[in-house]
Amino acid sequence: MTGKTSFLDSVSRNFDKAADLSSLPKGLLAQIKACNSVYQMRFPVKIGNDYQVIEAYRVQHSHHRLPTKGGIRYSQKVNQDEVMALATLMTYKCAIVDVPFGGAKGGVKISPRAYTTAQLQKITRRYTAELIRKNFIGPGIDVPAPDYGTGAREMSWILDTYLTFKGGELDAAGCVTGKPVNLYGIRGRTEATGRGVYYALKETLSYADDMKELGLTTGMEGKTIAVQGLGNVGYYAASICQYEGGAKIVSVAEYEGAIYNEKGIDIDKLMKFRKKTGSILGFPGSKTMKSRKDVLTVKCDILIPAALEGQIHKGNAKSVKAKIVAEAANGPVTADAEEILLKKGVMILPDMYINAGGVTVSYFEWLKNLSHMRFGRLEKRFDHNTYMNLVGLVEEKTGKTIGAKEKDFLTRGADEIDLVRSGLEETMITAYQQIRLIKKRKKKVTDLRTAAFINALDKIASDYMTLGIFP
Ligand code: NAD
């Protein structure tokens, strides 16, 4: 028995759990919960000698802040409920990390593997044309980004199609984020969600009392991690935790199966091996597990599901051995499974917090597009000169010379990538501190997801009140 709960049901149940603990007016809570606009479309695309009718969606969950924002997913499993659930999560995600957008999401019901690059381009351009036609895209309206099955390549097709129709718009480049760096993108966007997972975990692992409750020591060094899905989010989360945090990746799952090595799996070597052989299976030193799902129940400190929703459900939650589940994917733990995990004392770092690094850096990219300038361009040289003067003064006053290497380190002005990473780290730390404090202070709040919801609800409610829609 898999005990499947629909993704939208899970999101709705989690919302209700938090709403029950909130003193906000019922009508306001109902307005926050509702999806504001759902656009379901069908369009024909010529594939080979035939026409295929493509099913696609764009859902804008909340207009309390504009533009709305959220990724576009390409998957055979896309359906209206799934896109609604994902758009809903985006609203809370943006509120939690103080990104001033409403939530949205798009979905195209195709398996990208089944199409050539040229065919995918055709589908993407046609989907974008539908969005333009219905006024569902624009830098001040709704701004898509990558999600499962899409990346910078698709975002550049979206931008180019938008420019074809609206080339005269001054801020047109801000109609989509996650673009290639040389096409109005920003450094650090590709890694952003995975890097955000790393910063969030680092902060979580730094609280001695919380770690004691879980039977863990503080710090990431030496922690064992299992990762499901080595795509954009899973790969960067795993590699940054390993190379920068000193964690040990003991198990990895991809489409073709799962592998295990208690001594650790070198993620970059594994990626190279997969590129060469087409599979992670057979990676030197690792054992192949019976099923790819075994990654979810392997013995480890931290489990990072980074593939799709509904992976940990009523049927397998009891077997999860990790002490921390970091929801890098959206909705990987169903509401039923969450009850089981919480009873077992597992800490769940909720999706709407831990995978918010992507939308955070998308926000930076959008700001860059509106300002028409690279971050750091104005101040980098000025800062460098100021630090050089300071170092010179220290040398003069002490009569000692500072070495060239140290001087370079001390006097460097920040580049765009430095500012993006520092802004992302600050965002993930501040958001975690807010959520943790709510959990500590409110007696009835016993899990981080409910705390995150309460944090988001209070911020969104305050926006509605400022707008004067609710007194
Ligand atoms: P992706 O397409 O880059 O990667 C997903 C990977 O998971 C693929 O390599 C796929 O082969 C693998 N996979 C699929 N099913 C699997 C299974 N059952 N077992 C093992 N591996 C499996 O997608 P992504 O952008 O990394 O997104 C992954 C998740 O993260 C999604 O839930 C998405 O909504 C969420 N997310 C993505 C972003 C982003 O910036 N891309 C931001 C926030 C959240």
Coordinates of C-alpha atoms and ligand atoms in Angstrom, one line a residue:
M1 CA 0.0 0.0 0.0
T2 CA 1.4 3.4 -0.9
G3 CA -1.3 5.3 1.0
K4 CA -1.3 8.1 -1.7
T5 CA -2.6 11.5 -0.7
S6 CA -2.9 14.1 -3.5
F7 CA -0.3 16.8 -3.4
L8 CA -3.0 19.5 -3.3
D9 CA -4.7 17.7 -0.4
S10 CA -1.4 17.6 1.5
V11 CA -0.8 21.3 1.0
S12 CA -4.4 22.1 2.0
R13 CA -4.1 19.9 5.1
N14 CA -0.9 21.6 6.1
F15 CA -2.4 25.0 5.6
D16 CA -5.5 24.1 7.7
K17 CA -3.3 22.8 10.5
A18 CA -1.5 26.2 10.7
A19 CA -4.7 28.2 10.1
D20 CA -6.4 26.5 13.1
L21 CA -3.6 28.0 15.3
S22 CA -4.0 31.5 13.8
S23 CA -6.1 34.3 15.1
L24 CA -6.5 35.9 11.7
P25 CA -10.1 36.4 10.5
K26 CA -11.5 33.3 8.8
G27 CA -12.4 35.3 5.6
L28 CA -8.9 36.5 5.3
L29 CA -7.5 33.0 5.7
A30 CA -10.0 31.7 3.0
Q31 CA -8.8 34.5 0.6
I32 CA -5.1 33.6 1.3
K33 CA -5.8 29.9 0.7
A34 CA -7.6 30.3 -2.7
C35 CA -5.9 30.1 -6.1
N36 CA -6.7 33.5 -7.8
S37 CA -6.4 32.6 -11.5
V38 CA -6.1 29.2 -13.2
Y39 CA -5.4 29.2 -16.9
Q40 CA -5.7 25.8 -18.6
M41 CA -4.7 25.7 -22.2
R42 CA -4.5 23.3 -25.1
F43 CA -2.5 24.2 -28.2
P44 CA -1.4 22.3 -31.3
V45 CA 2.3 21.8 -32.2
K46 CA 3.5 20.0 -35.4
I47 CA 5.8 17.2 -34.4
G48 CA 7.2 15.3 -37.4
N49 CA 4.3 14.8 -39.8
D50 CA 1.6 15.0 -37.2
Y51 CA 0.0 17.6 -34.9
Q52 CA 0.1 17.0 -31.2
V53 CA -2.3 18.7 -28.9
I54 CA -0.3 19.9 -25.9
E55 CA -2.0 20.3 -22.4
A56 CA -0.5 23.1 -20.3
Y57 CA -1.2 25.3 -17.3
R58 CA -0.3 28.6 -15.6
V59 CA -1.7 29.2 -12.2
Q60 CA -1.4 32.5 -10.3
H61 CA -2.1 31.6 -6.7
S62 CA -2.0 35.1 -5.1
H63 CA -2.2 38.6 -6.4
H64 CA -1.6 40.3 -3.1
R65 CA 1.8 41.2 -4.4
L66 CA 2.7 41.6 -8.1
P67 CA 4.3 40.3 -10.2
T68 CA 3.5 36.7 -9.4
K69 CA 6.4 34.3 -9.6
G70 CA 7.1 30.6 -10.1
G71 CA 8.8 28.0 -12.2
I72 CA 7.6 26.0 -15.3
R73 CA 7.6 22.3 -15.1
Y74 CA 7.8 19.9 -18.0
S75 CA 6.7 16.4 -17.0
Q76 CA 4.3 13.7 -18.2
K77 CA 2.7 13.8 -14.7
V78 CA 1.7 17.5 -14.9
N79 CA -2.0 18.1 -14.0
Q80 CA -4.1 21.0 -12.8
D81 CA -4.1 20.0 -9.1
E82 CA -0.3 19.6 -9.1
V83 CA 0.3 23.1 -10.7
M84 CA -2.2 24.6 -8.2
A85 CA -0.4 23.0 -5.3
L86 CA 3.0 24.2 -6.6
A87 CA 1.7 27.8 -7.2
T88 CA 0.2 27.8 -3.6
L89 CA 3.6 26.8 -2.1
M90 CA 5.3 29.7 -4.1
T91 CA 3.1 32.3 -2.3
Y92 CA 4.2 31.1 1.1
K93 CA 7.8 30.5 0.0
C94 CA 8.1 34.2 -1.2
A95 CA 6.6 35.4 2.0
I96 CA 9.0 33.3 4.2
V97 CA 12.1 34.7 2.4
D98 CA 10.7 38.2 2.1
V99 CA 10.6 38.2 -1.7
P100 CA 7.8 40.7 -2.7
F101 CA 5.9 38.5 -5.2
G102 CA 2.7 36.5 -5.2
G103 CA 3.0 32.8 -6.0
A104 CA 2.5 31.2 -9.4
K105 CA 3.5 28.0 -11.3
G106 CA 3.4 26.7 -14.8
G107 CA 3.2 23.2 -16.2
V108 CA 3.4 21.5 -19.6
K109 CA 2.3 17.9 -19.8
I110 CA 5.2 16.4 -21.8
S111 CA 8.1 14.2 -21.2
P112 CA 11.1 16.2 -22.4
R113 CA 13.0 13.0 -23.1
A114 CA 10.5 12.2 -25.8
Y115 CA 11.3 15.3 -27.9
T116 CA 14.2 16.7 -29.8
T117 CA 15.7 20.1 -28.9
A118 CA 14.0 21.7 -31.9
Q119 CA 10.6 20.2 -30.9
L120 CA 11.0 21.4 -27.3
Q121 CA 11.8 24.9 -28.6
K122 CA 8.7 24.9 -30.7
I123 CA 6.5 23.8 -27.7
T124 CA 8.2 26.3 -25.4
R125 CA 7.7 29.2 -27.8
R126 CA 4.0 28.3 -28.4
Y127 CA 3.4 28.0 -24.7
T128 CA 4.9 31.5 -24.2
A129 CA 2.8 32.9 -27.0
E130 CA -0.3 31.6 -25.2
L131 CA 0.8 33.3 -22.0
I132 CA 1.4 36.6 -23.8
R133 CA -1.9 36.4 -25.5
K134 CA -3.8 36.0 -22.2
N135 CA -1.6 38.6 -20.4
F136 CA -0.1 35.9 -18.1
I137 CA 3.5 36.9 -18.5
G138 CA 5.5 40.2 -18.1
P139 CA 8.0 41.8 -15.7
G140 CA 5.2 43.4 -13.7
I141 CA 2.6 40.6 -14.2
D142 CA 3.9 37.1 -13.9
V143 CA 7.5 36.0 -14.1
P144 CA 8.3 32.3 -14.8
A145 CA 11.6 30.5 -13.9
P146 CA 13.0 27.0 -14.3
D147 CA 11.5 24.0 -12.5
Y148 CA 11.6 20.2 -13.0
G149 CA 12.4 19.4 -16.6
T150 CA 13.4 23.0 -17.6
G151 CA 16.5 25.1 -17.3
A152 CA 18.3 28.2 -18.7
R153 CA 17.8 27.0 -22.2
E154 CA 14.0 27.1 -22.0
M155 CA 14.1 30.4 -20.2
S156 CA 16.1 31.9 -23.1
W157 CA 13.4 30.7 -25.6
I158 CA 10.8 32.3 -23.4
L159 CA 12.6 35.6 -23.3
D160 CA 13.2 35.6 -27.1
T161 CA 9.5 34.9 -27.8
Y162 CA 8.5 37.6 -25.4
L163 CA 10.9 40.1 -27.1
T164 CA 9.5 39.2 -30.5
F165 CA 6.1 40.5 -29.3
K166 CA 7.1 43.1 -26.8
G167 CA 10.6 44.2 -27.8
G168 CA 10.0 47.8 -27.1
E169 CA 9.3 47.3 -23.4
L170 CA 12.2 48.8 -21.4
D171 CA 12.1 46.1 -18.7
A172 CA 11.3 43.2 -21.0
A173 CA 14.3 41.1 -19.8
G174 CA 12.6 40.8 -16.4
C175 CA 9.7 38.8 -17.9
V176 CA 11.5 35.5 -16.9
T177 CA 14.3 34.5 -14.6
G178 CA 16.9 31.7 -14.6
K179 CA 18.2 32.9 -18.0
P180 CA 21.7 32.3 -19.2
V181 CA 24.2 34.8 -17.7
N182 CA 25.0 36.2 -21.1
L183 CA 21.3 36.7 -21.8
Y184 CA 20.3 39.0 -18.9
G185 CA 20.8 36.3 -16.3
I186 CA 22.6 36.5 -13.0
R187 CA 25.7 34.7 -11.7
G188 CA 24.7 32.1 -9.1
R189 CA 21.1 31.4 -10.3
T190 CA 21.8 27.8 -11.6
E191 CA 23.2 26.7 -8.2
A192 CA 20.9 28.8 -6.1
T193 CA 18.3 26.3 -4.9
G194 CA 20.9 23.7 -4.0
R195 CA 23.2 26.3 -2.4
G196 CA 20.1 27.5 -0.4
V197 CA 19.6 24.0 0.8
Y198 CA 23.2 24.0 2.0
Y199 CA 23.0 27.3 3.8
A200 CA 19.7 26.2 5.4
L201 CA 21.2 22.9 6.6
K202 CA 24.3 24.6 7.9
E203 CA 22.2 27.0 10.0
T204 CA 19.9 24.2 11.2
L205 CA 22.9 22.1 12.3
S206 CA 24.4 25.0 14.3
Y207 CA 21.9 24.9 17.2
A208 CA 23.3 22.6 19.9
D209 CA 20.0 22.1 21.8
D210 CA 18.1 21.2 18.6
M211 CA 20.8 18.8 17.5
K212 CA 20.9 17.2 21.0
E213 CA 17.2 16.4 20.7
L214 CA 17.9 14.6 17.4
G215 CA 20.9 12.8 18.8
L216 CA 23.2 14.6 16.4
T217 CA 26.3 16.7 17.0
T218 CA 26.4 20.3 15.6
G219 CA 28.0 21.1 12.3
M220 CA 27.9 19.6 8.8
E221 CA 31.4 18.0 8.8
G222 CA 31.1 14.2 8.6
K223 CA 27.3 14.1 8.5
T224 CA 25.9 11.3 6.3
I225 CA 23.5 12.3 3.5
A226 CA 21.3 10.4 1.0
V227 CA 20.0 12.3 -2.1
Q228 CA 17.1 11.4 -4.3
G229 CA 17.5 13.0 -7.8
L230 CA 20.7 14.4 -9.2
G231 CA 19.1 17.2 -11.3
N232 CA 19.6 20.9 -10.8
V233 CA 18.6 21.0 -7.1
G234 CA 19.9 17.6 -6.0
Y235 CA 23.3 17.9 -7.7
Y236 CA 24.2 21.3 -6.3
A237 CA 22.8 20.5 -2.8
A238 CA 24.9 17.3 -2.7
S239 CA 28.1 18.7 -4.1
I240 CA 28.1 21.9 -2.0
C241 CA 27.3 19.9 1.2
Q242 CA 30.2 17.6 0.3
Y243 CA 32.9 20.0 -0.9
E244 CA 32.1 23.1 1.2
G245 CA 30.4 21.5 4.2
G246 CA 32.5 18.3 4.5
A247 CA 29.4 16.0 4.6
K248 CA 29.6 12.4 3.3
I249 CA 27.1 11.5 0.6
V250 CA 26.4 7.8 1.3
S251 CA 23.6 7.1 -1.1
V252 CA 22.2 8.6 -4.4
A253 CA 19.2 7.7 -6.5
E254 CA 18.5 8.6 -10.1
Y255 CA 15.9 7.4 -12.7
E256 CA 17.9 4.2 -13.4
G257 CA 18.4 3.1 -9.7
A258 CA 20.1 3.8 -6.4
I259 CA 23.7 3.3 -5.1
Y260 CA 25.2 3.1 -1.7
N261 CA 28.7 3.5 -0.3
E262 CA 29.2 4.0 3.5
K263 CA 32.6 5.5 2.8
G264 CA 31.1 8.2 0.7
I265 CA 30.4 8.9 -3.0
D266 CA 32.3 11.6 -4.7
I267 CA 29.5 13.6 -6.5
D268 CA 31.5 15.2 -9.2
K269 CA 33.2 11.9 -10.1
L270 CA 29.7 10.3 -10.1
M271 CA 28.4 12.9 -12.5
K272 CA 31.3 12.4 -14.9
F273 CA 30.7 8.6 -14.7
R274 CA 27.0 9.0 -15.5
K275 CA 27.8 11.3 -18.4
K276 CA 30.1 8.6 -19.8
T277 CA 28.1 5.5 -19.1
G278 CA 24.5 6.9 -19.0
S279 CA 23.9 5.6 -15.5
I280 CA 25.0 5.9 -11.9
L281 CA 24.9 2.1 -11.5
G282 CA 28.3 0.4 -11.4
F283 CA 30.0 3.5 -10.0
P284 CA 33.3 2.2 -8.6
G285 CA 33.2 1.4 -4.8
S286 CA 29.4 1.6 -4.6
K287 CA 26.7 -1.1 -4.2
T288 CA 23.6 -1.1 -6.3
M289 CA 20.5 -1.1 -4.2
K290 CA 17.5 -3.3 -5.0
S291 CA 15.2 -0.4 -5.9
R292 CA 15.7 3.3 -6.5
K293 CA 13.3 3.9 -3.7
D294 CA 15.7 2.4 -1.2
V295 CA 17.5 5.7 -1.1
L296 CA 14.7 7.0 1.0
T297 CA 15.0 4.4 3.8
V298 CA 18.8 4.1 4.0
K299 CA 20.7 4.8 7.2
C300 CA 21.9 8.4 7.2
D301 CA 21.7 11.6 9.2
I302 CA 20.1 13.7 6.5
L303 CA 17.8 12.7 3.7
I304 CA 17.5 15.1 0.7
P305 CA 14.6 14.2 -1.6
A306 CA 15.2 16.4 -4.7
A307 CA 13.1 14.7 -7.4
L308 CA 9.3 15.0 -7.2
E309 CA 6.3 15.1 -4.8
G310 CA 4.7 12.3 -2.8
Q311 CA 7.9 10.2 -2.5
I312 CA 7.6 9.6 1.3
H313 CA 4.1 8.4 2.0
K314 CA 2.1 6.4 4.5
G315 CA 3.5 3.2 3.0
N316 CA 7.2 3.9 3.6
A317 CA 7.5 6.7 6.2
K318 CA 7.9 4.2 9.1
S319 CA 11.1 2.9 7.4
V320 CA 12.8 6.3 7.0
K321 CA 15.9 6.3 9.2
A322 CA 17.2 9.8 8.6
K323 CA 17.1 12.2 11.6
I324 CA 16.5 15.2 9.3
V325 CA 14.5 15.3 6.1
A326 CA 15.4 18.3 4.0
E327 CA 12.6 18.9 1.4
A328 CA 14.7 20.1 -1.5
A329 CA 11.8 19.0 -3.9
N330 CA 8.4 20.4 -3.5
G331 CA 6.0 18.2 -1.5
P332 CA 8.2 15.1 -1.2
V333 CA 6.5 14.2 2.1
T334 CA 2.7 13.7 2.1
A335 CA 0.6 15.0 5.0
D336 CA 0.0 11.4 6.2
A337 CA 3.8 10.6 6.1
E338 CA 4.5 13.8 8.0
E339 CA 2.4 12.7 11.0
I340 CA 4.4 9.4 11.1
L341 CA 7.8 11.1 10.8
L342 CA 7.0 13.7 13.4
K343 CA 5.9 10.9 15.9
K344 CA 9.3 9.2 15.2
G345 CA 11.0 12.5 16.2
V346 CA 12.3 13.3 12.7
M347 CA 12.9 16.9 11.9
I348 CA 11.4 18.1 8.6
L349 CA 12.8 21.2 7.0
P350 CA 9.8 22.2 4.9
D351 CA 10.0 22.8 1.1
M352 CA 8.5 26.3 1.3
Y353 CA 11.6 27.3 3.3
I354 CA 14.5 25.0 2.3
N355 CA 14.1 25.2 -1.5
A356 CA 13.4 29.0 -1.5
G357 CA 17.0 29.8 -2.6
G358 CA 15.9 29.6 -6.3
V359 CA 13.2 32.2 -6.0
T360 CA 15.5 34.4 -3.8
V361 CA 18.2 34.6 -6.5
S362 CA 15.5 34.9 -9.2
Y363 CA 14.4 38.0 -7.3
F364 CA 18.0 39.3 -7.5
E365 CA 18.0 38.6 -11.2
W366 CA 14.7 40.5 -11.7
L367 CA 16.1 43.4 -9.8
K368 CA 19.2 43.3 -12.0
N369 CA 17.0 43.4 -15.1
L370 CA 15.0 46.4 -13.8
S371 CA 18.2 48.3 -12.9
H372 CA 19.9 47.3 -16.2
M373 CA 23.2 46.9 -14.4
R374 CA 25.4 44.1 -13.0
F375 CA 25.5 44.0 -9.2
G376 CA 28.8 45.3 -7.9
R377 CA 29.6 47.4 -10.9
L378 CA 29.4 50.7 -9.1
E379 CA 31.1 49.9 -5.8
K380 CA 33.7 47.2 -6.6
R381 CA 36.6 49.5 -7.6
F382 CA 35.6 52.1 -5.0
D383 CA 35.7 49.5 -2.2
H384 CA 39.0 48.1 -3.4
N385 CA 40.6 51.5 -3.4
T386 CA 39.2 52.3 0.1
Y387 CA 40.6 48.9 1.5
M388 CA 44.0 49.6 -0.2
N389 CA 44.2 53.0 1.5
L390 CA 43.3 51.3 4.9
V391 CA 46.0 48.6 4.4
G392 CA 48.5 51.3 3.3
L393 CA 47.7 53.2 6.5
V394 CA 48.2 50.0 8.7
E395 CA 51.6 49.4 6.9
E396 CA 52.6 53.0 7.5
K397 CA 51.7 53.1 11.2
T398 CA 53.1 49.7 12.0
G399 CA 56.2 49.9 9.8
K400 CA 55.4 46.3 8.6
T401 CA 54.6 45.2 5.0
I402 CA 51.5 43.0 4.4
G403 CA 52.2 40.1 1.9
A404 CA 50.8 40.4 -1.7
K405 CA 48.4 37.4 -1.2
E406 CA 47.0 38.7 2.1
K407 CA 46.7 42.2 0.5
D408 CA 44.7 40.8 -2.4
F409 CA 42.4 39.0 0.0
L410 CA 41.8 42.0 2.3
T411 CA 41.3 44.6 -0.5
R412 CA 39.0 42.7 -2.9
G413 CA 35.8 44.5 -3.9
A414 CA 32.7 42.2 -4.2
D415 CA 31.8 40.7 -7.6
E416 CA 28.3 39.9 -8.6
I417 CA 28.7 36.2 -7.5
D418 CA 30.0 37.3 -4.0
L419 CA 27.0 39.6 -3.5
V420 CA 24.5 37.0 -4.8
R421 CA 25.8 34.3 -2.5
S422 CA 26.0 36.6 0.5
G423 CA 22.4 37.8 -0.1
L424 CA 21.3 34.2 -0.4
E425 CA 23.1 33.1 2.8
E426 CA 21.6 36.0 4.7
T427 CA 18.1 35.3 3.4
M428 CA 18.3 31.6 4.4
I429 CA 19.7 32.3 7.8
T430 CA 17.2 35.0 8.7
A431 CA 14.2 33.0 7.5
Y432 CA 15.3 30.0 9.5
Q433 CA 15.7 32.1 12.6
Q434 CA 12.2 33.5 12.2
I435 CA 10.6 30.0 11.8
R436 CA 12.6 28.5 14.6
L437 CA 11.6 31.3 17.0
I438 CA 7.9 30.8 16.2
K439 CA 8.3 27.1 16.9
K440 CA 10.1 27.8 20.2
R441 CA 7.7 30.5 21.4
K442 CA 4.3 29.1 20.4
K443 CA 3.5 26.1 22.5
K444 CA 1.0 24.5 20.1
V445 CA 3.4 24.7 17.2
T446 CA 5.4 21.5 17.3
D447 CA 6.9 21.3 13.8
L448 CA 8.8 23.6 11.5
R449 CA 6.3 23.4 8.6
T450 CA 3.5 24.8 10.8
A451 CA 5.9 27.4 12.1
A452 CA 6.8 28.3 8.5
F453 CA 3.1 28.6 7.5
I454 CA 2.4 30.8 10.4
N455 CA 5.3 33.1 9.5
A456 CA 4.0 33.3 5.9
L457 CA 0.3 33.8 6.9
D458 CA 1.2 36.7 9.2
K459 CA 3.2 38.4 6.5
I460 CA 0.6 37.9 3.7
A461 CA -2.2 39.0 6.1
S462 CA -0.3 42.2 6.9
D463 CA -0.1 42.9 3.1
Y464 CA -3.8 42.4 2.7
M465 CA -4.5 44.7 5.6
T466 CA -2.1 47.4 4.3
L467 CA -3.9 47.2 0.9
G468 CA -7.1 48.0 2.9
I469 CA -8.9 44.9 1.5
F470 CA -9.3 43.5 5.1
P471 CA -9.6 45.8 8.1
Ligands
NAD1 P1 15.5 18.4 -12.6 O1 14.7 18.0 -13.8 O2 16.7 19.3 -12.9 O3 16.0 17.2 -11.8 C1 15.2 16.2 -11.3 C2 16.0 14.9 -11.3 O4 15.3 13.9 -10.5 C3 16.2 14.3 -12.7 O5 17.6 14.1 -12.9 C4 15.4 13.0 -12.7 O6 16.0 12.0 -13.5 C5 15.4 12.6 -11.2 N1 14.3 11.8 -10.8 C6 13.0 11.8 -11.2 N2 12.3 10.9 -10.5 C7 13.2 10.2 -9.8 C8 13.0 9.1 -8.9 N3 11.9 8.5 -8.6 N4 14.2 8.7 -8.2 C9 15.3 9.3 -8.5 N5 15.5 10.3 -9.3 C10 14.5 10.8 -9.9 O7 14.6 19.2 -11.6 P2 14.9 20.2 -10.5 O8 14.8 21.6 -11.0 O9 16.2 19.8 -9.8 O10 13.7 20.0 -9.5 C11 13.6 19.0 -8.6 C12 12.6 19.3 -7.5 O11 13.0 20.6 -6.9 C13 11.2 19.6 -8.0 O12 10.3 19.2 -7.0 C14 11.1 21.1 -8.1 O13 9.8 21.6 -8.1 C15 11.9 21.5 -6.9 N6 12.5 22.9 -7.0 C16 13.3 23.3 -8.1 C17 13.8 24.5 -8.1 C18 14.7 25.0 -9.2 O14 15.3 26.1 -9.1 N7 15.0 24.2 -10.2 C19 13.5 25.5 -7.1 C20 12.7 25.0 -6.0 C21 12.2 23.7 -6.0

